[in-house]
Amino acid sequence: MASVEIRDVRKAFGATQVIHGVSIDIADGEFVILVGPSGCGKSTLLRMVAGLENVTGGEIRIGDRVVNDVPPKERDIAMVFQNYALYPHMTVADNMAFSLKLRNAPKSEIEQRVKKAADILGLGHLLDRYPRQLSGGQRQRVAMGRAIVRDPQVFLFDEPLSNLDAKLRVQMRTEIKELHQRLRTTTVYVTHDQIEAMTMADKIVVMHDGIVEQMGAPLELYDRPANMFVAGFIGSPAMNFIKGSIKVNGKAVFKAEGGLELPLATAPAGADGRPAVYGIRPEHFVIDAQNGIPAEVVVVEPTGSETQVFAKLGGQDIVGVFRERVTVGPGDTIPLAPNPELVHLFDAQTGKRL
Amino acid sequence: MSVSADTITAAPSSRWSLSRLAHDHNFLGLLFLLPAAVFLLVFLTYPLGLGVWLGFTDTRIGRAGVFVGLENYELLWEDQIFWLSVFNTILYTTVASVLKFALGLWLALILNERLPFKAFFRAIVLLPWVVPTVLSAIAFWWIYDAQFSIISWALQRMGLIDAPINFLGDATNARASVIAANVWRGIPFVAISLLAGLQTIPPSLHEAATLDGATSWQRFRYITLPMLTPIIAVVMTFSVLFTFTDFQLIYVLTRGGPLNATHLMATLSFQRAIPGGQLGEGAAIAVAMIPFLLAAILFSYFGLQRRRWQQGGAD
Ligand SMILES: Nc1ncnc2c1ncn2[C@@H]1O[C@H](COP(=O)(O)OP(=O)(O)O)[C@@H](O)[C@H]1O
Ligand SMILES: [Mg+2]
């Protein structure tokens, strides 16, 4: 096992630069998730760590070795690909044993390692099958098995669950997390799914257009997003943003465009009159007949465990999520009160947290 | 349950015939197959059958023959030139096919790499195949000319040889020359087909193998080659069939000479049947090619069979 250090790494394909100086520290044994929208450069970064892409600028270290010019096979990393990349002409056992055979490991050791990995992943009865004869989830497991038998310094995962159905995805999420708790191998995991990131990571790195927007523990990102991008990306449904300005007149309030007044617990010093964006998560509204602001319900979406209410609040489209059963229909009025303690304020120009 | 089963079996018995037939898969299958079967029968089986029949007669041009049983084959059995042509055909097919495979695969691997002007090079590779055989054969005829050969000229200029090479006049030279011409002509088919095969191998397999520690040779040996075998089997079967039945190149370049050293079964058959007038004997030679061709087709049949790893499971 080893730490991974990414120092001001840049990547250009020809004239197009896709990674603009990214620095990430990954501690030994840590489970780090790179998350961001499609095309933001997550895979490219991961492939640079693997050695499948050249590094245009900056430095990547695995352990205490700079690996920029080390060929992939000498980096001692294992990767799980989105399409699994199983060798179709080899059985499950041969797929897992391939790297060991190339290393000329003794037969008994190969057998023992493959068996151990198969036991961990529950693949014992499938060892003689070919990849075509497996279901999606089983293939996914074989791909992980192939990584496990190597006992590498670092595991790299590139969207390993995105080809699975929703239920299996949830199950595999847990399995991968358990596996990491058991093996404690340093892991870098790429996904575009913020729920995956929130549920599995020790540390999340939110990327956007080739830069790191914010890095931190899942709840840190949820509680104190550094800017509007992270605030909107982490959490589902996404945070509501309302434009307006801060008014401090003894007590701080937020004056939204259109005249609506929203409560604030505090305001930054000297913020009176400052244009800003008011951010409130859907789950941080309460239905409060006394202090609530009347909102007109547009759509109600019950999921059983919670109810999502899409409404118009003083001309703004917002969504609220409630754990309790809400018995309203479209056209009804519902008194909504944002919890002022859980409000986020962002700069109107830069989108940075105030 | 029993009630419904009864009604199903009882009802249609009165009016089966047409509407029933219209839903019978086997009957419909036969019906739709019929035009193709007639076509095959008329245009493929009839000429083939006629050829086989002619082989059992002493037909000559302008004179209907009579059935002579195996006489033609008995004659061929004793015929030194026939056996020479069998030897030549096998030599020609084997050497040319091996060379075409090796060079074609090599070319396909190169063309499959990232390289500049890829489309341009791929187009260039196809050229020998696009040119009509007779035309390229005539070009080779010039290249191999006893006096004006460009190869001899270039080698002489470089001071490597003193006299022009007698490409088509010497038995060994002639064999090598026609094989070289056939290889030149056959490489594009092999290279482009194998290239198509190479492109069906997902790049991520190579990346996975690289991370697993495979060198480029090991990637070729353990990933590329096994995944390419089904296509190699098809391509090489066709290549062998084309080469075995080759006629045009030889006929333009050497007409089977010198001293029958380059006579293939196809050219000998034509020689005996048309210029020689012995249709029956020519047909017998052509029929003698059939066992060899069948062997090649059987080889491909087993090569083509889906391997176990290609079977089962839907994506
Ligand atoms: N081989 C390549 N050549 C040119 N551009 C590429 C290549 N690979 C990726 N890109 C570009 O780099 C950007 C980041 O891609 P990628 O890392 O795959 O994004 P992600 O995995 O976050 O969806 C995209 O805009 C993509 O078009
Ligand atoms: Mg990607």
XYZ file of C-alpha atoms and ligand atoms in Angstrom:
697
model
C 0.000 0.000 0.000
C 1.100 3.513 -0.653
C 0.112 7.134 -0.630
C -0.528 8.965 -3.875
C 0.427 12.558 -4.424
C -0.788 14.576 -7.384
C 1.105 17.856 -7.700
C -0.137 20.608 -10.030
C -0.846 18.067 -12.750
C -1.836 19.312 -16.184
C -2.943 17.493 -19.264
C -3.398 18.636 -22.822
C -4.544 16.595 -25.811
C -2.825 18.441 -28.629
C -3.825 22.063 -28.193
C -6.810 21.424 -25.903
C -5.962 21.537 -22.237
C -8.335 19.372 -20.217
C -6.680 19.323 -16.770
C -5.547 22.718 -15.497
C -3.260 22.092 -12.558
C -4.755 19.638 -10.089
C -3.220 18.824 -6.718
C -4.548 16.026 -4.532
C -2.997 14.244 -1.578
C -4.152 10.726 -0.956
C -3.026 9.127 2.269
C -1.993 5.503 2.578
C -5.135 3.366 2.825
C -7.502 6.214 2.059
C -10.601 5.839 -0.160
C -10.748 8.936 -2.331
C -13.499 9.617 -4.837
C -13.123 11.944 -7.797
C -16.574 13.185 -8.671
C -17.796 15.684 -11.219
C -19.962 16.019 -14.276
C -19.186 14.077 -17.446
C -16.209 15.420 -19.372
C -14.597 17.223 -16.434
C -11.400 15.171 -16.689
C -11.837 12.535 -13.970
C -10.960 9.583 -16.194
C -8.050 11.445 -17.713
C -6.622 12.131 -14.262
C -7.096 8.514 -13.208
C -5.474 7.260 -16.398
C -2.493 9.490 -15.737
C -2.104 7.904 -12.314
C -2.310 4.491 -14.014
C 0.234 5.517 -16.618
C -2.129 5.053 -19.546
C -1.809 8.751 -20.432
C 1.289 10.911 -20.367
C 1.457 13.740 -17.884
C 1.759 17.098 -19.657
C 2.873 19.000 -16.556
C 3.285 18.510 -12.827
C 4.190 15.431 -10.859
C 2.554 12.214 -9.714
C 4.034 10.230 -6.849
C 3.101 6.751 -5.712
C 4.691 6.027 -2.363
C 7.757 8.213 -2.493
C 8.572 7.576 -6.131
C 7.813 10.049 -8.894
C 6.079 7.908 -11.503
C 5.691 10.380 -14.379
C 8.056 8.321 -16.508
C 7.484 4.909 -14.958
C 5.675 2.535 -17.346
C 2.246 1.314 -16.132
C 3.361 -2.242 -15.415
C 5.998 -1.038 -12.972
C 3.635 1.206 -11.026
C 2.054 -1.712 -9.168
C -1.501 -0.455 -9.481
C -4.658 -2.300 -10.503
C -7.533 -0.742 -12.349
C -11.199 -1.654 -12.752
C -12.595 -0.308 -15.997
C -16.104 0.949 -16.643
C -16.679 -1.797 -19.244
C -14.753 -4.258 -17.000
C -12.297 -5.091 -19.810
C -12.392 -8.797 -18.991
C -10.461 -10.998 -21.414
C -13.330 -12.682 -23.295
C -11.299 -15.734 -24.322
C -10.206 -16.580 -20.788
C -12.215 -18.170 -18.001
C -12.875 -16.273 -14.810
C -9.983 -18.095 -13.164
C -7.623 -17.289 -16.036
C -8.724 -13.672 -16.063
C -7.782 -13.379 -12.434
C -4.586 -15.367 -12.800
C -3.312 -13.520 -15.875
C -1.159 -10.958 -14.083
C 0.323 -13.608 -11.799
C 1.134 -15.868 -14.744
C 2.891 -13.014 -16.485
C 4.959 -12.570 -13.362
C 5.823 -16.287 -13.455
C 4.394 -16.818 -10.011
C 4.459 -20.468 -8.879
C 1.346 -22.451 -9.752
C 0.430 -23.163 -6.163
C 0.609 -19.494 -5.260
C -1.547 -18.518 -8.241
C -4.173 -21.070 -7.297
C -4.201 -20.013 -3.717
C -4.475 -16.306 -4.497
C -7.212 -16.794 -7.069
C -9.126 -18.952 -4.626
C -8.794 -16.398 -1.882
C -10.017 -13.555 -4.107
C -12.857 -15.724 -5.407
C -13.914 -16.496 -1.846
C -13.894 -12.853 -0.849
C -16.087 -11.949 -3.829
C -18.272 -15.069 -3.846
C -17.032 -16.155 -7.270
C -16.028 -19.684 -6.310
C -18.665 -21.438 -8.426
C -18.000 -19.296 -11.497
C -14.283 -19.897 -11.951
C -14.708 -22.043 -15.087
C -17.115 -19.708 -16.853
C -16.284 -17.303 -19.614
C -17.141 -13.605 -19.228
C -19.987 -13.886 -21.748
C -21.679 -16.391 -19.503
C -21.833 -13.981 -16.570
C -24.338 -11.329 -15.542
C -23.308 -7.681 -15.281
C -22.836 -7.833 -11.544
C -20.768 -11.005 -11.774
C -18.524 -9.480 -14.428
C -18.070 -6.481 -12.205
C -16.974 -8.770 -9.411
C -14.539 -10.610 -11.646
C -13.018 -7.278 -12.628
C -12.513 -6.539 -8.952
C -11.158 -10.029 -8.396
C -8.569 -9.427 -11.071
C -7.480 -6.336 -9.176
C -7.484 -8.025 -5.774
C -5.282 -11.012 -6.668
C -2.481 -8.645 -7.580
C -2.429 -7.149 -4.086
C -1.324 -3.828 -5.600
C -0.214 -0.572 -4.005
C -3.267 1.278 -5.276
C -6.700 0.376 -6.674
C -8.094 2.589 -9.403
C -11.786 2.410 -10.286
C -13.265 4.223 -13.268
C -17.048 4.402 -12.905
C -17.226 0.688 -12.085
C -20.918 0.688 -11.250
C -22.409 2.784 -14.021
C -23.305 -0.216 -16.185
C -25.319 -1.885 -13.423
C -28.988 -1.516 -12.619
C -29.979 0.698 -9.720
C -30.503 -2.038 -7.166
C -27.251 -3.836 -7.918
C -25.436 -0.526 -7.838
C -26.512 0.064 -4.262
C -25.486 -3.458 -3.300
C -22.060 -3.218 -4.972
C -21.497 0.149 -3.320
C -21.680 -1.545 0.034
C -19.536 -4.451 -1.119
C -16.777 -2.208 -2.415
C -16.789 -0.247 0.796
C -16.622 -3.434 2.852
C -13.823 -4.693 0.658
C -11.858 -1.526 1.302
C -12.405 -1.790 5.029
C -11.087 -5.319 4.849
C -8.074 -4.805 2.584
C -7.246 -1.191 3.431
C -5.667 -0.654 0.026
C -5.341 2.953 -1.112
C -8.178 3.526 -3.564
C -8.945 6.214 -6.117
C -12.466 5.899 -7.411
C -14.036 7.931 -10.198
C -17.771 8.505 -10.525
C -20.194 11.110 -11.779
C -22.726 10.017 -9.177
C -22.614 12.205 -6.082
C -24.554 9.641 -4.029
C -21.841 7.072 -4.692
C -19.277 9.660 -3.652
C -21.127 10.630 -0.484
C -21.743 7.066 0.643
C -18.373 5.498 -0.073
C -15.600 8.063 0.233
C -13.243 8.963 3.030
C -12.512 12.053 0.992
C -14.330 13.520 -1.986
C -12.645 15.593 -4.669
C -15.180 17.589 -6.656
C -13.888 18.357 -10.137
C -15.282 20.678 -12.759
C -13.800 21.583 -16.156
C -10.356 20.267 -15.292
C -9.932 21.895 -11.906
C -10.638 20.857 -8.321
C -13.555 22.832 -6.930
C -13.351 21.448 -3.415
C -11.893 18.549 -1.509
C -12.972 17.155 1.852
C -14.927 14.629 3.854
C -18.431 13.955 2.480
C -20.312 15.773 5.218
C -17.879 18.673 5.133
C -18.781 19.196 1.490
C -22.449 18.889 2.284
C -22.350 21.246 5.255
C -19.916 23.862 3.977
C -19.727 23.832 0.174
C -16.992 26.220 -0.936
C -18.919 27.574 -3.901
C -22.171 27.335 -5.796
C -20.901 24.555 -8.054
C -20.168 22.211 -5.151
C -23.339 23.304 -3.375
C -25.395 22.435 -6.438
C -23.532 19.214 -7.220
C -23.556 17.592 -3.782
C -26.977 16.727 -2.443
C -30.103 15.494 -4.156
C -32.386 17.111 -5.081
C -30.006 19.998 -5.682
C -29.825 23.042 -3.451
C -32.208 25.922 -4.235
C -30.512 29.154 -5.290
C -32.303 32.492 -4.979
C -30.723 35.725 -6.207
C -31.037 38.960 -4.254
C -29.138 40.995 -1.719
C -28.359 41.026 2.001
C -30.034 43.637 4.212
C -28.792 44.308 7.725
C -31.106 46.547 9.712
C -30.513 45.449 13.258
C -31.479 41.953 12.128
C -30.075 40.365 8.974
C -32.494 39.344 6.227
C -32.171 38.383 2.574
C -34.154 40.419 0.044
C -34.789 38.264 -3.001
C -35.399 39.716 -6.446
C -39.138 40.292 -6.567
C -39.357 41.610 -3.022
C -39.529 38.328 -1.080
C -37.822 38.445 2.348
C -36.003 35.347 3.587
C -34.597 34.807 7.082
C -30.864 34.788 7.867
C -29.254 33.746 11.150
C -26.240 36.003 10.677
C -24.647 37.979 7.915
C -20.962 38.588 7.231
C -19.689 41.889 8.599
C -20.333 44.884 6.361
C -22.575 42.914 4.059
C -25.471 45.356 4.090
C -26.750 45.831 0.550
C -24.368 43.279 -0.895
C -25.748 41.302 -3.877
C -25.643 37.601 -3.084
C -27.162 34.194 -3.742
C -29.229 32.536 -1.039
C -28.751 28.774 -0.974
C -31.104 26.467 0.889
C -31.254 22.694 0.581
C -34.680 21.164 -0.146
C -34.509 19.169 3.069
C -33.954 22.333 5.117
C -37.417 23.761 4.599
C -40.026 23.158 7.268
C -43.758 23.536 6.975
C -44.561 26.207 9.567
C -48.019 27.797 9.684
C -46.804 30.715 11.860
C -43.510 31.803 10.284
C -43.746 30.102 6.902
C -43.874 32.042 3.665
C -46.859 31.052 1.548
C -45.756 29.133 -1.549
C -47.890 27.842 -4.408
C -47.523 24.095 -4.963
C -46.786 23.085 -8.574
C -45.996 19.368 -8.410
C -45.931 16.837 -5.557
C -43.734 13.736 -5.865
C -44.121 11.226 -3.038
C -41.414 8.523 -2.890
C -42.776 6.827 0.202
C -39.975 7.653 2.583
C -40.195 11.344 1.756
C -42.184 13.785 -0.330
C -40.732 16.267 -2.800
C -42.748 19.408 -3.307
C -42.026 21.704 -6.238
C -43.419 25.146 -5.527
C -43.307 28.824 -6.435
C -42.001 30.959 -3.585
C -42.446 34.660 -4.381
C -41.971 33.987 -8.086
C -38.944 31.676 -7.547
C -39.058 27.964 -8.442
C -37.973 25.954 -5.431
C -38.139 22.359 -4.262
C -38.641 21.146 -0.724
C -38.262 17.651 0.698
C -40.223 16.507 3.727
C -39.963 13.341 5.746
C -43.532 13.665 6.965
C -46.525 12.930 4.737
C -47.575 16.143 3.014
C -51.189 16.197 1.902
C -51.205 19.049 -0.579
C -51.940 19.123 -4.289
C -51.032 21.369 -7.180
C -52.469 24.881 -6.751
C -52.598 24.638 -2.946
C -50.696 27.064 -0.769
C -48.126 25.731 1.678
C -46.296 27.757 4.336
C -42.562 27.142 3.891
C -39.906 28.292 6.330
C -36.193 27.915 5.530
C -34.102 26.958 8.536
C -31.923 30.095 8.881
C -29.137 28.143 10.606
C -28.676 25.988 7.494
C -28.695 28.722 4.886
C -25.655 29.177 2.614
C -24.728 32.566 1.172
C -22.672 32.913 -1.981
C -21.103 35.880 -3.707
C -23.278 36.937 -6.632
C -20.287 37.411 -8.951
C -17.781 34.678 -8.075
C -20.190 32.112 -6.627
C -17.812 31.689 -3.668
C -19.156 31.032 -0.195
C -19.550 34.152 1.946
C -56.973 -26.627 -18.506
C -58.284 -29.798 -20.100
C -61.201 -27.918 -21.612
C -59.060 -25.382 -23.339
C -56.675 -28.054 -24.579
C -59.598 -29.908 -26.136
C -60.907 -26.903 -27.969
C -57.477 -26.125 -29.352
C -56.941 -29.582 -30.800
C -60.506 -30.059 -31.954
C -61.243 -26.810 -33.731
C -58.655 -26.506 -36.515
C -58.950 -30.096 -37.801
C -61.826 -29.071 -40.053
C -60.069 -26.185 -41.780
C -56.384 -26.842 -41.584
C -54.795 -26.697 -45.068
C -53.775 -23.180 -46.193
C -54.144 -20.984 -43.121
C -52.393 -23.644 -41.102
C -49.598 -24.033 -43.587
C -49.150 -20.262 -43.619
C -48.181 -20.492 -39.943
C -45.944 -23.528 -40.222
C -42.361 -22.350 -39.826
C -40.849 -25.300 -41.631
C -43.146 -25.009 -44.606
C -42.641 -21.255 -44.850
C -38.914 -21.710 -44.533
C -38.885 -24.136 -47.457
C -41.124 -21.859 -49.483
C -38.882 -18.842 -49.042
C -35.801 -20.958 -49.676
C -37.109 -22.181 -53.005
C -36.020 -19.296 -55.287
C -32.514 -19.342 -53.883
C -32.371 -23.113 -54.181
C -33.442 -23.026 -57.821
C -30.891 -20.324 -58.512
C -28.126 -22.364 -56.883
C -29.203 -25.484 -58.736
C -29.209 -23.842 -62.147
C -26.139 -21.665 -61.920
C -23.874 -23.538 -59.532
C -24.764 -27.196 -59.469
C -25.436 -27.629 -63.154
C -22.023 -26.378 -64.376
C -20.320 -28.304 -61.600
C -22.261 -31.439 -62.483
C -21.493 -30.985 -66.149
C -17.795 -30.658 -65.334
C -17.828 -33.822 -63.269
C -19.692 -35.652 -66.027
C -17.251 -34.447 -68.686
C -14.447 -35.898 -66.577
C -15.926 -39.349 -67.198
C -16.130 -38.919 -70.991
C -13.702 -38.547 -73.849
C -15.352 -35.366 -75.110
C -13.264 -33.214 -77.406
C -14.005 -29.779 -78.750
C -16.454 -30.221 -81.613
C -17.161 -33.880 -80.858
C -19.552 -35.224 -78.259
C -17.871 -37.881 -76.183
C -18.939 -41.183 -74.758
C -18.733 -42.387 -71.186
C -15.302 -43.878 -70.559
C -15.501 -44.462 -66.815
C -12.277 -43.691 -64.965
C -10.094 -43.746 -68.072
C -9.190 -40.048 -67.808
C -8.184 -40.487 -64.205
C -6.137 -43.559 -65.005
C -4.302 -41.561 -67.640
C -3.686 -38.738 -65.195
C -2.389 -41.193 -62.610
C 0.406 -42.080 -65.038
C 0.929 -38.492 -66.160
C 4.192 -36.923 -64.905
C 3.067 -33.425 -65.880
C -0.161 -33.763 -63.939
C 1.743 -34.762 -60.816
C 4.155 -31.888 -61.368
C 1.206 -29.510 -61.527
C -0.158 -30.939 -58.256
C 3.217 -30.400 -56.644
C 3.416 -26.870 -58.088
C -0.067 -25.982 -56.878
C 0.641 -27.169 -53.356
C 3.984 -25.394 -53.254
C 2.482 -22.209 -54.702
C -0.475 -22.234 -52.323
C 1.529 -23.054 -49.217
C 4.373 -20.607 -49.703
C 2.166 -17.782 -50.957
C -0.415 -18.250 -48.188
C 2.167 -18.329 -45.430
C 3.818 -15.196 -46.809
C 0.497 -13.429 -47.296
C -0.533 -14.267 -43.763
C 2.719 -13.154 -42.168
C 3.077 -9.962 -44.181
C -0.649 -9.177 -44.092
C -0.810 -9.549 -40.302
C 2.293 -7.445 -39.907
C 0.843 -4.734 -42.113
C -2.492 -4.859 -40.287
C -0.736 -4.446 -36.932
C 1.166 -1.427 -38.239
C -1.948 0.138 -39.727
C -3.781 -0.400 -36.460
C -1.299 1.789 -34.563
C -1.829 5.495 -34.209
C 0.073 6.916 -37.128
C -0.227 10.035 -39.238
C -2.054 9.890 -42.583
C -3.687 6.632 -41.504
C -6.514 6.801 -44.050
C -4.027 7.509 -46.807
C -1.882 4.467 -45.974
C -4.930 2.244 -45.712
C -6.003 3.352 -49.170
C -2.526 2.690 -50.553
C -2.555 -0.827 -49.150
C -5.738 -1.592 -51.033
C -4.263 -0.590 -54.394
C -2.844 -3.955 -55.488
C -6.264 -5.445 -54.979
C -8.151 -2.768 -56.870
C -6.079 -3.148 -60.019
C -7.485 -5.858 -62.322
C -5.418 -9.030 -62.091
C -4.581 -9.123 -65.770
C -3.323 -5.557 -65.607
C -1.081 -6.192 -62.634
C 0.070 -9.432 -64.235
C 1.144 -7.490 -67.309
C 2.965 -5.027 -65.075
C 4.787 -7.930 -63.444
C 5.534 -9.337 -66.859
C 7.483 -6.155 -67.542
C 9.071 -6.156 -64.115
C 10.242 -9.721 -64.761
C 11.270 -9.142 -68.382
C 14.512 -10.892 -69.283
C 16.078 -7.716 -70.662
C 14.101 -4.703 -69.472
C 13.371 -5.740 -65.890
C 13.518 -2.756 -63.568
C 14.768 -5.009 -60.776
C 17.695 -6.245 -62.835
C 18.384 -2.707 -63.938
C 18.386 -1.352 -60.392
C 20.573 -4.171 -59.086
C 22.985 -3.693 -61.974
C 23.140 0.019 -61.282
C 23.970 -0.703 -57.674
C 26.656 -3.050 -58.887
C 25.206 -6.095 -57.163
C 24.840 -8.217 -60.307
C 26.529 -8.270 -63.727
C 23.870 -9.737 -66.008
C 20.062 -9.325 -65.954
C 18.270 -11.939 -63.867
C 16.409 -14.544 -65.908
C 13.233 -14.236 -63.828
C 10.824 -16.315 -65.832
C 13.216 -18.473 -67.833
C 14.647 -20.541 -65.004
C 12.458 -23.019 -63.130
C 13.278 -21.902 -59.580
C 13.298 -18.212 -60.468
C 9.980 -18.540 -62.258
C 8.351 -20.239 -59.287
C 9.640 -17.586 -56.903
C 8.552 -14.829 -59.274
C 4.954 -15.968 -59.690
C 4.689 -16.527 -55.936
C 5.980 -13.003 -55.318
C 3.425 -11.578 -57.726
C 0.622 -13.546 -56.079
C 1.709 -12.419 -52.619
C 1.787 -8.786 -53.754
C -1.718 -9.148 -55.071
C -3.126 -11.074 -52.117
C -1.726 -9.060 -49.219
C -4.369 -6.291 -49.268
C -7.212 -8.740 -48.754
C -5.474 -10.343 -45.792
C -4.215 -7.071 -44.316
C -7.479 -5.161 -44.549
C -9.585 -8.072 -43.279
C -7.275 -8.622 -40.320
C -7.223 -4.882 -39.670
C -11.007 -4.958 -39.452
C -10.627 -7.819 -36.986
C -8.048 -5.941 -34.926
C -10.361 -2.985 -34.649
C -13.023 -5.077 -32.985
C -10.667 -5.680 -30.038
C -11.502 -3.023 -27.429
C -8.476 -0.867 -26.525
C -9.323 -1.295 -22.859
C -8.300 -4.966 -23.108
C -4.827 -3.881 -24.105
C -4.786 -1.319 -21.330
C -5.900 -3.899 -18.807
C -3.188 -6.268 -20.011
C -0.600 -3.494 -19.838
C -1.539 -2.841 -16.226
C -1.438 -6.585 -15.586
C 2.205 -6.388 -16.611
C 2.167 -7.661 -20.177
C 4.866 -6.574 -22.606
C 3.815 -5.687 -26.131
C 4.793 -9.171 -27.307
C 2.769 -10.769 -24.521
C -0.216 -8.572 -25.391
C 0.036 -9.787 -28.963
C 0.468 -13.385 -27.924
C -2.219 -13.595 -25.227
C -4.781 -10.967 -26.269
C -4.561 -10.049 -29.940
C -3.841 -13.441 -31.442
C -6.468 -15.489 -29.594
C -9.129 -12.882 -30.213
C -8.198 -12.725 -33.867
C -8.212 -16.479 -34.555
C -11.831 -16.694 -35.753
C -11.146 -14.015 -38.341
C -7.796 -15.494 -39.285
C -9.564 -18.784 -39.987
C -12.017 -17.166 -42.400
C -9.520 -14.930 -44.108
C -6.945 -17.626 -44.613
C -9.492 -20.105 -45.926
C -10.525 -17.642 -48.585
C -6.933 -16.779 -49.284
C -6.051 -20.456 -49.722
C -9.037 -21.018 -52.017
C -8.133 -18.016 -54.169
C -4.505 -19.059 -54.381
C -5.215 -22.712 -55.089
C -7.482 -21.845 -57.985
C -5.284 -19.038 -59.320
C -5.149 -18.880 -63.075
C -4.806 -15.370 -64.469
C -1.428 -14.448 -62.997
C 0.240 -17.634 -64.159
C -1.373 -17.604 -67.560
C -0.194 -14.071 -68.306
C 3.269 -14.431 -66.774
C 4.489 -17.899 -67.745
C 1.676 -19.985 -69.278
C 2.958 -22.716 -67.020
C 6.517 -22.624 -68.305
C 9.434 -23.000 -68.274
C 9.176 -26.750 -68.722
C 5.858 -26.823 -66.828
C 7.661 -25.612 -63.700
C 4.863 -23.150 -62.903
C 1.907 -25.111 -64.261
C -0.831 -25.156 -61.650
C -3.745 -27.566 -61.788
C -6.005 -24.764 -62.993
C -3.696 -23.720 -65.821
C -2.995 -27.300 -66.843
C -6.695 -28.087 -66.910
C -7.333 -25.127 -69.179
C -4.304 -25.973 -71.327
C -5.489 -29.518 -71.938
C -9.159 -28.625 -72.384
C -9.192 -25.545 -74.596
C -5.942 -25.164 -76.577
C -5.420 -28.923 -76.398
C -9.038 -29.685 -77.206
C -9.284 -32.588 -74.696
C -12.330 -31.379 -72.762
C -12.724 -34.642 -70.895
C -9.161 -34.724 -69.641
C -9.220 -31.037 -68.712
C -12.394 -31.589 -66.745
C -10.817 -34.528 -64.934
C -7.922 -32.331 -63.825
C -10.344 -29.706 -62.566
C -12.323 -32.355 -60.702
C -9.086 -33.545 -59.110
C -8.852 -30.138 -57.432
C -12.093 -30.729 -55.553
C -10.695 -32.912 -52.738
C -8.086 -30.269 -51.956
C -10.669 -27.507 -51.932
C -12.984 -29.579 -49.750
C -10.163 -30.070 -47.293
C -9.655 -26.301 -47.132
C -13.365 -25.719 -46.603
C -13.514 -28.333 -43.843
C -10.570 -26.657 -42.193
C -12.438 -23.377 -42.262
C -15.605 -25.023 -40.995
C -13.838 -26.160 -37.881
C -11.921 -22.912 -37.603
C -15.129 -20.961 -37.973
C -16.985 -22.818 -35.289
C -17.708 -20.467 -32.472
C -15.263 -21.063 -29.721
C -16.562 -21.743 -26.273
C -15.730 -18.240 -25.095
C -17.876 -16.733 -27.828
C -20.960 -18.650 -26.811
C -23.751 -18.017 -24.369
C -24.779 -14.963 -22.417
C -26.408 -11.917 -23.881
C -24.966 -8.460 -23.586
N -7.742 10.869 -26.135
C -8.329 12.079 -26.087
N -8.107 12.989 -27.044
C -8.683 14.208 -26.991
N -9.499 14.623 -26.011
C -9.760 13.767 -25.024
C -9.199 12.455 -25.005
N -9.634 11.822 -23.893
C -10.442 12.703 -23.260
N -10.513 13.865 -23.930
C -11.271 15.072 -23.514
O -10.886 15.397 -22.211
C -12.001 15.807 -21.447
C -12.087 14.985 -20.184
O -12.408 13.665 -20.516
P -12.587 12.537 -19.429
O -11.406 12.544 -18.547
O -12.895 11.279 -20.135
O -13.858 13.058 -18.647
P -14.716 12.322 -17.528
O -14.104 10.983 -17.252
O -14.670 13.241 -16.365
O -16.096 12.207 -18.063
C -13.215 15.681 -22.345
O -13.549 16.955 -22.817
C -12.756 14.795 -23.449
O -13.378 15.159 -24.650
Mg -14.906 9.047 -17.591
